[in-house]
PDB file of C-alpha atoms in Angstrom:
ATOM      1  CA  MET A  18      -0.360   0.136   0.094  1.00  0.00           C
ATOM      2  CA  ARG A  19       2.662   2.210   1.072  1.00  0.00           C
ATOM      3  CA  ILE A  20       4.762   1.126  -2.111  1.00  0.00           C
ATOM      4  CA  ARG A  21       1.547   2.255  -4.165  1.00  0.00           C
ATOM      5  CA  LEU A  22       0.908   5.728  -2.414  1.00  0.00           C
ATOM      6  CA  ARG A  23       4.547   6.687  -3.292  1.00  0.00           C
ATOM      7  CA  LEU A  24       4.578   5.646  -6.791  1.00  0.00           C
ATOM      8  CA  GLY A  25       1.044   7.665  -7.393  1.00  0.00           C
ATOM      9  CA  ALA A  26       2.967  10.712  -5.123  1.00  0.00           C
ATOM     10  CA  ALA A  27       6.237  10.246  -7.539  1.00  0.00           C
ATOM     11  CA  THR A  28       4.378  10.150 -10.522  1.00  0.00           C
ATOM     12  CA  ALA A  29       2.640  13.721  -9.985  1.00  0.00           C
ATOM     13  CA  VAL A  30       5.709  15.184  -9.260  1.00  0.00           C
ATOM     14  CA  GLY A  31       6.781  14.472 -12.386  1.00  0.00           C
ATOM     15  CA  LEU A  32       3.521  15.245 -13.748  1.00  0.00           C
ATOM     16  CA  GLY A  33       3.891  18.407 -12.206  1.00  0.00           C
ATOM     17  CA  ALA A  34       7.325  19.127 -13.032  1.00  0.00           C
ATOM     18  CA  LEU A  35       6.746  17.900 -16.862  1.00  0.00           C
ATOM     19  CA  LEU A  36       3.754  20.658 -17.062  1.00  0.00           C
ATOM     20  CA  LEU A  37       5.946  23.687 -15.697  1.00  0.00           C
ATOM     21  CA  ALA A  38       8.455  22.928 -17.861  1.00  0.00           C
ATOM     22  CA  THR A  39       6.249  23.634 -20.791  1.00  0.00           C
ATOM     23  CA  VAL A  40       4.497  26.031 -19.385  1.00  0.00           C
ATOM     24  CA  LEU A  41       7.813  28.034 -19.030  1.00  0.00           C
ATOM     25  CA  ALA A  42       9.555  26.911 -22.013  1.00  0.00           C
ATOM     26  CA  SER A  43       6.690  27.390 -24.499  1.00  0.00           C
ATOM     27  CA  PRO A  44       7.416  29.778 -27.088  1.00  0.00           C
ATOM     28  CA  ALA A  45       3.865  31.016 -27.978  1.00  0.00           C
ATOM     29  CA  LEU A  46       3.226  31.565 -24.547  1.00  0.00           C
ATOM     30  CA  ALA A  47       6.076  34.206 -23.844  1.00  0.00           C
ATOM     31  CA  TRP A  48       4.925  37.525 -23.306  1.00  0.00           C
ATOM     32  CA  HIS A  49       5.089  39.444 -26.531  1.00  0.00           C
ATOM     33  CA  SER A  50       2.731  41.395 -28.981  1.00  0.00           C
ATOM     34  CA  ASN A  51       1.914  40.420 -33.081  1.00  0.00           C
ATOM     35  CA  VAL A  52       2.539  43.179 -35.319  1.00  0.00           C
ATOM     36  CA  THR A  53       1.196  43.126 -38.276  1.00  0.00           C
ATOM     37  CA  VAL A  54       1.440  45.187 -41.451  1.00  0.00           C
ATOM     38  CA  THR A  55      -0.383  45.943 -44.870  1.00  0.00           C
ATOM     39  CA  ALA A  56       0.610  48.676 -47.286  1.00  0.00           C
ATOM     40  CA  ARG A  57      -1.860  49.145 -50.902  1.00  0.00           C
ATOM     41  CA  CYS A  58      -2.427  51.811 -53.310  1.00  0.00           C
ATOM     42  CA  LEU A  59      -5.313  53.752 -52.211  1.00  0.00           C
ATOM     43  CA  GLU A  60      -5.949  56.993 -54.459  1.00  0.00           C
ATOM     44  CA  GLY A  61      -2.902  57.730 -55.521  1.00  0.00           C
ATOM     45  CA  GLN A  62      -1.533  57.448 -52.018  1.00  0.00           C
ATOM     46  CA  VAL A  63       0.095  54.512 -50.616  1.00  0.00           C
ATOM     47  CA  ARG A  64      -1.936  53.475 -47.470  1.00  0.00           C
ATOM     48  CA  VAL A  65       0.003  51.824 -44.689  1.00  0.00           C
ATOM     49  CA  HIS A  66      -2.186  49.770 -41.726  1.00  0.00           C
ATOM     50  CA  TYR A  67      -0.373  48.486 -38.922  1.00  0.00           C
ATOM     51  CA  THR A  68      -2.172  46.171 -36.019  1.00  0.00           C
ATOM     52  CA  VAL A  69      -0.630  45.114 -32.816  1.00  0.00           C
ATOM     53  CA  ALA A  70      -1.960  42.491 -30.795  1.00  0.00           C
ATOM     54  CA  ALA A  71      -1.499  41.163 -27.349  1.00  0.00           C
ATOM     55  CA  TRP A  72       0.002  37.151 -27.063  1.00  0.00           C
ATOM     56  CA  GLU A  73      -2.998  37.011 -24.597  1.00  0.00           C
ATOM     57  CA  LYS A  74      -6.434  38.447 -23.332  1.00  0.00           C
ATOM     58  CA  ASP A  75      -6.731  40.719 -20.697  1.00  0.00           C
ATOM     59  CA  HIS A  76      -3.164  41.455 -19.981  1.00  0.00           C
ATOM     60  CA  GLU A  77      -2.281  45.202 -19.229  1.00  0.00           C
ATOM     61  CA  ALA A  78       0.701  47.050 -21.158  1.00  0.00           C
ATOM     62  CA  THR A  79       1.219  50.405 -22.295  1.00  0.00           C
ATOM     63  CA  VAL A  80       3.033  50.268 -25.833  1.00  0.00           C
ATOM     64  CA  ASP A  81       4.902  52.275 -27.538  1.00  0.00           C
ATOM     65  CA  VAL A  82       4.749  51.990 -31.446  1.00  0.00           C
ATOM     66  CA  SER A  83       7.522  53.457 -34.134  1.00  0.00           C
ATOM     67  CA  TYR A  84       8.531  52.393 -37.650  1.00  0.00           C
ATOM     68  CA  GLU A  85      11.319  52.832 -39.349  1.00  0.00           C
ATOM     69  CA  LEU A  86      11.160  53.503 -43.776  1.00  0.00           C
ATOM     70  CA  ASN A  87      14.962  54.373 -45.966  1.00  0.00           C
ATOM     71  CA  GLY A  88      16.710  54.860 -42.359  1.00  0.00           C
ATOM     72  CA  LYS A  89      14.263  57.440 -41.042  1.00  0.00           C
ATOM     73  CA  VAL A  90      12.886  56.498 -37.663  1.00  0.00           C
ATOM     74  CA  THR A  91       8.921  57.856 -36.496  1.00  0.00           C
ATOM     75  CA  LYS A  92       7.697  57.653 -33.481  1.00  0.00           C
ATOM     76  CA  LEU A  93       3.152  57.500 -33.353  1.00  0.00           C
ATOM     77  CA  GLU A  94       1.895  58.991 -30.463  1.00  0.00           C
ATOM     78  CA  SER A  95      -2.037  57.492 -29.900  1.00  0.00           C
ATOM     79  CA  ASP A  96      -4.044  57.300 -26.919  1.00  0.00           C
ATOM     80  CA  GLU A  97      -4.714  53.749 -28.139  1.00  0.00           C
ATOM     81  CA  HIS A  98      -1.651  52.135 -27.764  1.00  0.00           C
ATOM     82  CA  PHE A  99      -2.008  50.370 -24.778  1.00  0.00           C
ATOM     83  CA  PHE A 100      -3.365  46.535 -23.852  1.00  0.00           C
ATOM     84  CA  ALA A 101      -6.217  45.870 -21.014  1.00  0.00           C
ATOM     85  CA  PRO A 102      -9.448  43.948 -20.256  1.00  0.00           C
ATOM     86  CA  GLN A 103     -11.423  43.995 -23.037  1.00  0.00           C
ATOM     87  CA  HIS A 104      -9.163  46.288 -25.159  1.00  0.00           C
ATOM     88  CA  ASN A 105      -6.310  43.376 -26.151  1.00  0.00           C
ATOM     89  CA  GLN A 106      -5.400  44.998 -29.677  1.00  0.00           C
ATOM     90  CA  PHE A 107      -5.543  48.484 -31.687  1.00  0.00           C
ATOM     91  CA  SER A 108      -4.702  49.221 -34.841  1.00  0.00           C
ATOM     92  CA  ASP A 109      -4.306  52.249 -37.305  1.00  0.00           C
ATOM     93  CA  HIS A 110      -3.525  54.064 -40.832  1.00  0.00           C
ATOM     94  CA  PHE A 111      -1.782  56.514 -42.211  1.00  0.00           C
ATOM     95  CA  ASP A 112      -0.502  57.651 -46.123  1.00  0.00           C
ATOM     96  CA  LEU A 113       2.256  58.375 -47.631  1.00  0.00           C
ATOM     97  CA  PRO A 114       3.430  60.289 -50.836  1.00  0.00           C
ATOM     98  CA  ALA A 115       2.551  58.800 -54.162  1.00  0.00           C
ATOM     99  CA  GLY A 116       6.232  57.204 -55.372  1.00  0.00           C
ATOM    100  CA  THR A 117       7.338  56.411 -51.636  1.00  0.00           C
ATOM    101  CA  THR A 118       8.997  52.919 -51.748  1.00  0.00           C
ATOM    102  CA  GLY A 119      11.243  50.876 -50.019  1.00  0.00           C
ATOM    103  CA  THR A 120      10.478  48.398 -46.789  1.00  0.00           C
ATOM    104  CA  ILE A 121       8.630  49.973 -43.793  1.00  0.00           C
ATOM    105  CA  THR A 122       8.869  48.115 -40.604  1.00  0.00           C
ATOM    106  CA  PHE A 123       6.951  48.803 -37.019  1.00  0.00           C
ATOM    107  CA  THR A 124       8.044  48.352 -33.893  1.00  0.00           C
ATOM    108  CA  ALA A 125       6.028  47.602 -30.420  1.00  0.00           C
ATOM    109  CA  VAL A 126       7.464  48.003 -27.194  1.00  0.00           C
ATOM    110  CA  ALA A 127       5.100  46.749 -24.982  1.00  0.00           C
ATOM    111  CA  HIS A 128       5.895  47.714 -20.833  1.00  0.00           C
ATOM    112  CA  TRP A 129       3.742  44.701 -19.759  1.00  0.00           C
ATOM    113  CA  LYS A 130       2.318  45.443 -16.180  1.00  0.00           C
ATOM    114  CA  ASP A 131       3.348  41.771 -14.281  1.00  0.00           C
ATOM    115  CA  ALA A 132       6.307  41.263 -17.055  1.00  0.00           C
ATOM    116  CA  GLU A 133       9.230  42.472 -18.324  1.00  0.00           C
ATOM    117  CA  ALA A 134       9.291  44.863 -21.626  1.00  0.00           C
ATOM    118  CA  SER A 135       9.261  42.909 -24.568  1.00  0.00           C
ATOM    119  CA  SER A 136       9.905  44.493 -28.262  1.00  0.00           C
ATOM    120  CA  ASP A 137       8.373  42.900 -31.374  1.00  0.00           C
ATOM    121  CA  THR A 138       8.297  44.078 -34.953  1.00  0.00           C
ATOM    122  CA  GLY A 139       6.505  43.253 -38.337  1.00  0.00           C
ATOM    123  CA  SER A 140       7.436  44.731 -41.875  1.00  0.00           C
ATOM    124  CA  ALA A 141       5.563  45.084 -45.304  1.00  0.00           C
ATOM    125  CA  ASP A 142       6.917  46.079 -48.656  1.00  0.00           C
ATOM    126  CA  LEU A 143       5.241  49.690 -50.510  1.00  0.00           C
ATOM    127  CA  PRO A 144       3.614  49.189 -53.804  1.00  0.00           C
ATOM    128  CA  PRO A 145       5.978  50.200 -56.972  1.00  0.00           C
ATOM    129  CA  ALA A 146       5.981  53.953 -57.238  1.00  0.00           C
ATOM    130  CA  ASP A 147       4.427  53.130 -61.043  1.00  0.00           C
ATOM    131  CA  LYS A 148       1.478  51.706 -59.388  1.00  0.00           C
ATOM    132  CA  CYS A 149       0.470  54.830 -57.190  1.00  0.00           C
ATOM    133  CA  GLU A 150       0.687  57.379 -60.232  1.00  0.00           C
ATOM    134  CA  GLU A 151      -1.448  60.273 -59.088  1.00  0.00           C
ATOM    135  CA  SER A 152      -4.956  60.874 -60.508  1.00  0.00           C
ATOM    136  CA  THR A 153      -4.752  62.841 -64.092  1.00  0.00           C
ATOM    137  CA  THR A 154      -6.791  65.243 -65.942  1.00  0.00           C
ATOM    138  CA  THR A 155      -7.249  66.127 -69.581  1.00  0.00           C
ATOM    139  CA  THR A 156      -9.623  68.753 -70.806  1.00  0.00           C
ATOM    140  CA  THR A 157      -9.812  69.704 -74.290  1.00  0.00           C
ATOM    141  CA  VAL A 158     -11.801  72.987 -75.523  1.00  0.00           C
ATOM    142  CA  ALA A 159     -12.243  73.886 -79.181  1.00  0.00           C
ATOM    143  CA  GLU A 160     -13.995  77.098 -79.861  1.00  0.00           C
ATOM    144  CA  SER A 161     -15.477  78.956 -83.201  1.00  0.00           C
ATOM    145  CA  THR A 162     -16.236  82.213 -83.715  1.00  0.00           C
ATOM    146  CA  THR A 163     -19.004  84.266 -85.010  1.00  0.00           C
ATOM    147  CA  THR A 164     -18.915  86.547 -88.248  1.00  0.00           C
ATOM    148  CA  THR A 165     -21.397  89.250 -88.867  1.00  0.00           C
ATOM    149  CA  MET A 166     -21.203  90.196 -93.002  1.00  0.00           C
ATOM    150  CA  GLU A 167     -22.962  93.275 -93.629  1.00  0.00           C
ATOM    151  CA  GLU A 168     -23.699  94.232 -97.330  1.00  0.00           C
ATOM    152  CA  THR A 169     -25.391  97.807 -98.444  1.00  0.00           C
ATOM    153  CA  THR A 170     -26.388  99.124-101.716  1.00  0.00           C
ATOM    154  CA  THR A 171     -27.534 102.583-102.565  1.00  0.00           C
ATOM    155  CA  THR A 172     -29.774 103.502-105.773  1.00  0.00           C
ATOM    156  CA  VAL A 173     -29.969 107.491-106.529  1.00  0.00           C
ATOM    157  CA  GLU A 174     -32.965 107.521-109.148  1.00  0.00           C
ATOM    158  CA  ALA A 175     -35.602 106.375-106.149  1.00  0.00           C
ATOM    159  CA  THR A 176     -33.720 107.559-103.612  1.00  0.00           C
ATOM    160  CA  ALA A 177     -33.832 104.777-101.685  1.00  0.00           C
ATOM    161  CA  THR A 178     -31.337 102.876 -99.874  1.00  0.00           C
ATOM    162  CA  THR A 179     -31.611  99.227 -99.612  1.00  0.00           C
ATOM    163  CA  GLU A 180     -29.596  96.879 -96.969  1.00  0.00           C
ATOM    164  CA  THR A 181     -29.334  93.496 -96.876  1.00  0.00           C
ATOM    165  CA  GLU A 182     -27.501  91.763 -93.895  1.00  0.00           C
ATOM    166  CA  ALA A 183     -26.548  88.443 -93.829  1.00  0.00           C
ATOM    167  CA  THR A 184     -25.471  86.635 -90.492  1.00  0.00           C
ATOM    168  CA  VAL A 185     -24.059  83.834 -89.990  1.00  0.00           C
ATOM    169  CA  ALA A 186     -25.314  81.922 -86.819  1.00  0.00           C
ATOM    170  CA  PRO A 187     -23.122  81.623 -84.009  1.00  0.00           C
ATOM    171  CA  SER A 188     -22.153  78.279 -83.557  1.00  0.00           C
ATOM    172  CA  SER A 189     -19.542  76.539 -81.225  1.00  0.00           C
ATOM    173  CA  SER A 190     -18.648  72.994 -80.625  1.00  0.00           C
ATOM    174  CA  GLN A 191     -16.659  72.140 -77.093  1.00  0.00           C
ATOM    175  CA  ALA A 192     -15.092  68.666 -76.675  1.00  0.00           C
ATOM    176  CA  ALA A 193     -16.670  66.262 -74.080  1.00  0.00           C
ATOM    177  CA  THR A 194     -13.884  66.232 -71.327  1.00  0.00           C
ATOM    178  CA  THR A 195     -12.171  63.347 -70.717  1.00  0.00           C
ATOM    179  CA  THR A 196     -11.183  62.168 -67.188  1.00  0.00           C
ATOM    180  CA  THR A 197      -8.828  59.128 -66.522  1.00  0.00           C
ATOM    181  CA  GLU A 198      -7.739  58.058 -62.834  1.00  0.00           C
ATOM    182  CA  THR A 199      -5.718  55.073 -62.630  1.00  0.00           C
ATOM    183  CA  ALA A 200      -5.040  54.022 -58.502  1.00  0.00           C
ATOM    184  CA  VAL A 201      -3.866  50.044 -58.898  1.00  0.00           C
ATOM    185  CA  GLY A 202      -1.687  48.319 -56.450  1.00  0.00           C
ATOM    186  CA  ALA A 203      -1.147  44.900 -54.800  1.00  0.00           C
ATOM    187  CA  ALA A 204      -0.792  44.937 -50.779  1.00  0.00           C
ATOM    188  CA  THR A 205       1.540  42.933 -49.075  1.00  0.00           C
ATOM    189  CA  SER A 206       1.701  41.810 -45.379  1.00  0.00           C
ATOM    190  CA  THR A 207       4.143  40.490 -42.763  1.00  0.00           C
ATOM    191  CA  THR A 208       3.419  39.423 -39.340  1.00  0.00           C
ATOM    192  CA  GLY A 209       5.955  39.337 -36.908  1.00  0.00           C
ATOM    193  CA  GLY A 210       5.647  38.774 -32.544  1.00  0.00           C
ATOM    194  CA  GLY A 211       6.734  35.492 -32.161  1.00  0.00           C
ATOM    195  CA  GLY A 212       5.273  33.381 -35.040  1.00  0.00           C
ATOM    196  CA  ALA A 213       2.140  33.048 -32.381  1.00  0.00           C
ATOM    197  CA  LEU A 214      -1.234  34.158 -33.202  1.00  0.00           C
ATOM    198  CA  PRO A 215      -2.754  37.014 -31.564  1.00  0.00           C
ATOM    199  CA  PHE A 216      -4.457  34.883 -29.122  1.00  0.00           C
ATOM    200  CA  THR A 217      -3.801  31.529 -27.983  1.00  0.00           C
ATOM    201  CA  GLY A 218      -7.167  30.594 -27.141  1.00  0.00           C
ATOM    202  CA  ALA A 219      -6.538  29.821 -22.926  1.00  0.00           C
ATOM    203  CA  SER A 220      -4.673  31.644 -20.496  1.00  0.00           C
ATOM    204  CA  SER A 221      -1.455  29.911 -19.156  1.00  0.00           C
ATOM    205  CA  GLY A 222      -2.332  30.430 -15.300  1.00  0.00           C
ATOM    206  CA  PRO A 223      -4.036  27.488 -15.236  1.00  0.00           C
ATOM    207  CA  MET A 224      -1.620  25.270 -16.588  1.00  0.00           C
ATOM    208  CA  LEU A 225       0.490  26.756 -14.395  1.00  0.00           C
ATOM    209  CA  LEU A 226      -1.210  26.374 -11.253  1.00  0.00           C
ATOM    210  CA  ALA A 227      -2.461  22.464 -11.973  1.00  0.00           C
ATOM    211  CA  GLY A 228       1.314  22.055 -12.723  1.00  0.00           C
ATOM    212  CA  ILE A 229       2.303  23.595  -8.988  1.00  0.00           C
ATOM    213  CA  VAL A 230      -0.650  21.591  -7.230  1.00  0.00           C
ATOM    214  CA  LEU A 231       0.657  18.375  -8.512  1.00  0.00           C
ATOM    215  CA  VAL A 232       4.405  19.001  -7.682  1.00  0.00           C
ATOM    216  CA  GLY A 233       3.660  20.630  -4.163  1.00  0.00           C
ATOM    217  CA  GLY A 234       0.865  17.824  -3.644  1.00  0.00           C
ATOM    218  CA  GLY A 235       3.106  14.824  -4.561  1.00  0.00           C
ATOM    219  CA  ALA A 236       5.711  16.310  -2.750  1.00  0.00           C
ATOM    220  CA  LEU A 237       3.826  16.403   0.167  1.00  0.00           C
ATOM    221  CA  VAL A 238       2.709  12.999   0.200  1.00  0.00           C
ATOM    222  CA  LEU A 239       6.078  11.662  -0.351  1.00  0.00           C
ATOM    223  CA  PHE A 240       7.541  13.825   2.895  1.00  0.00           C
ATOM    224  CA  VAL A 241       4.087  12.351   4.807  1.00  0.00           C
ATOM    225  CA  SER A 242       5.016   8.870   3.726  1.00  0.00           C
ATOM    226  CA  ARG A 243       8.489   8.811   4.660  1.00  0.00           C
ATOM    227  CA  ASN A 244       8.128  10.593   7.888  1.00  0.00           C
ATOM    228  CA  ARG A 245       5.554   7.507   9.073  1.00  0.00           C
ATOM    229  CA  SER A 246       8.105   4.821   7.828  1.00  0.00           C
ATOM    230  CA  GLN A 247      10.970   6.298   9.961  1.00  0.00           C
ATOM    231  CA  THR A 248       8.419   6.649  12.966  1.00  0.00           C
ATOM    232  CA  ARG A 249       7.560   3.022  12.859  1.00  0.00           C
TER     233      ARG A 249
END
């Protein structure tokens, strides 16, 4: 009976230790953010959209967001750059001038309330310059003039004057206005942040607690059983 009890306790300790090792060593459960970036052509400009998501729901952190493009680093300020219960991700967008090219890289530094800060990145290639040409407008106007010809004939004997007026009716022609707009560009997207989905679907807290209970309970049973054996 004692042997079975000890074997059960030892098994519980082993399982608990294995569970704790899995929780602590799993990269999917490490504290981090997932950064997603997209870039596309829109109305003659380059529209850049970014999303930063917490690795797990209901954690608290303030997040510093910046991006680097062609060697220049720009910090983005927003009241939405934080994580909290019911606020597990945030996103925003901005436009770059037409013709802007290169690879844009976002960096999200999360200052976690219950852990050390983490730094994660996400990148996207901007569309080629010729894909985001600005809208062009071509207008052609043709006008014609109006000519009035006046002819006068005078007869002395009849002391009468005959005046003939011939008028060419005004006419004008205006060619239709032609407007051509071009806005073409494929979107590219890259996600960074540990290679995990924004949310794991379950908190690591229960797993950690279960491992502690198994290790502690098993160790306690072994300790009590050993003391009883020594006493007898």
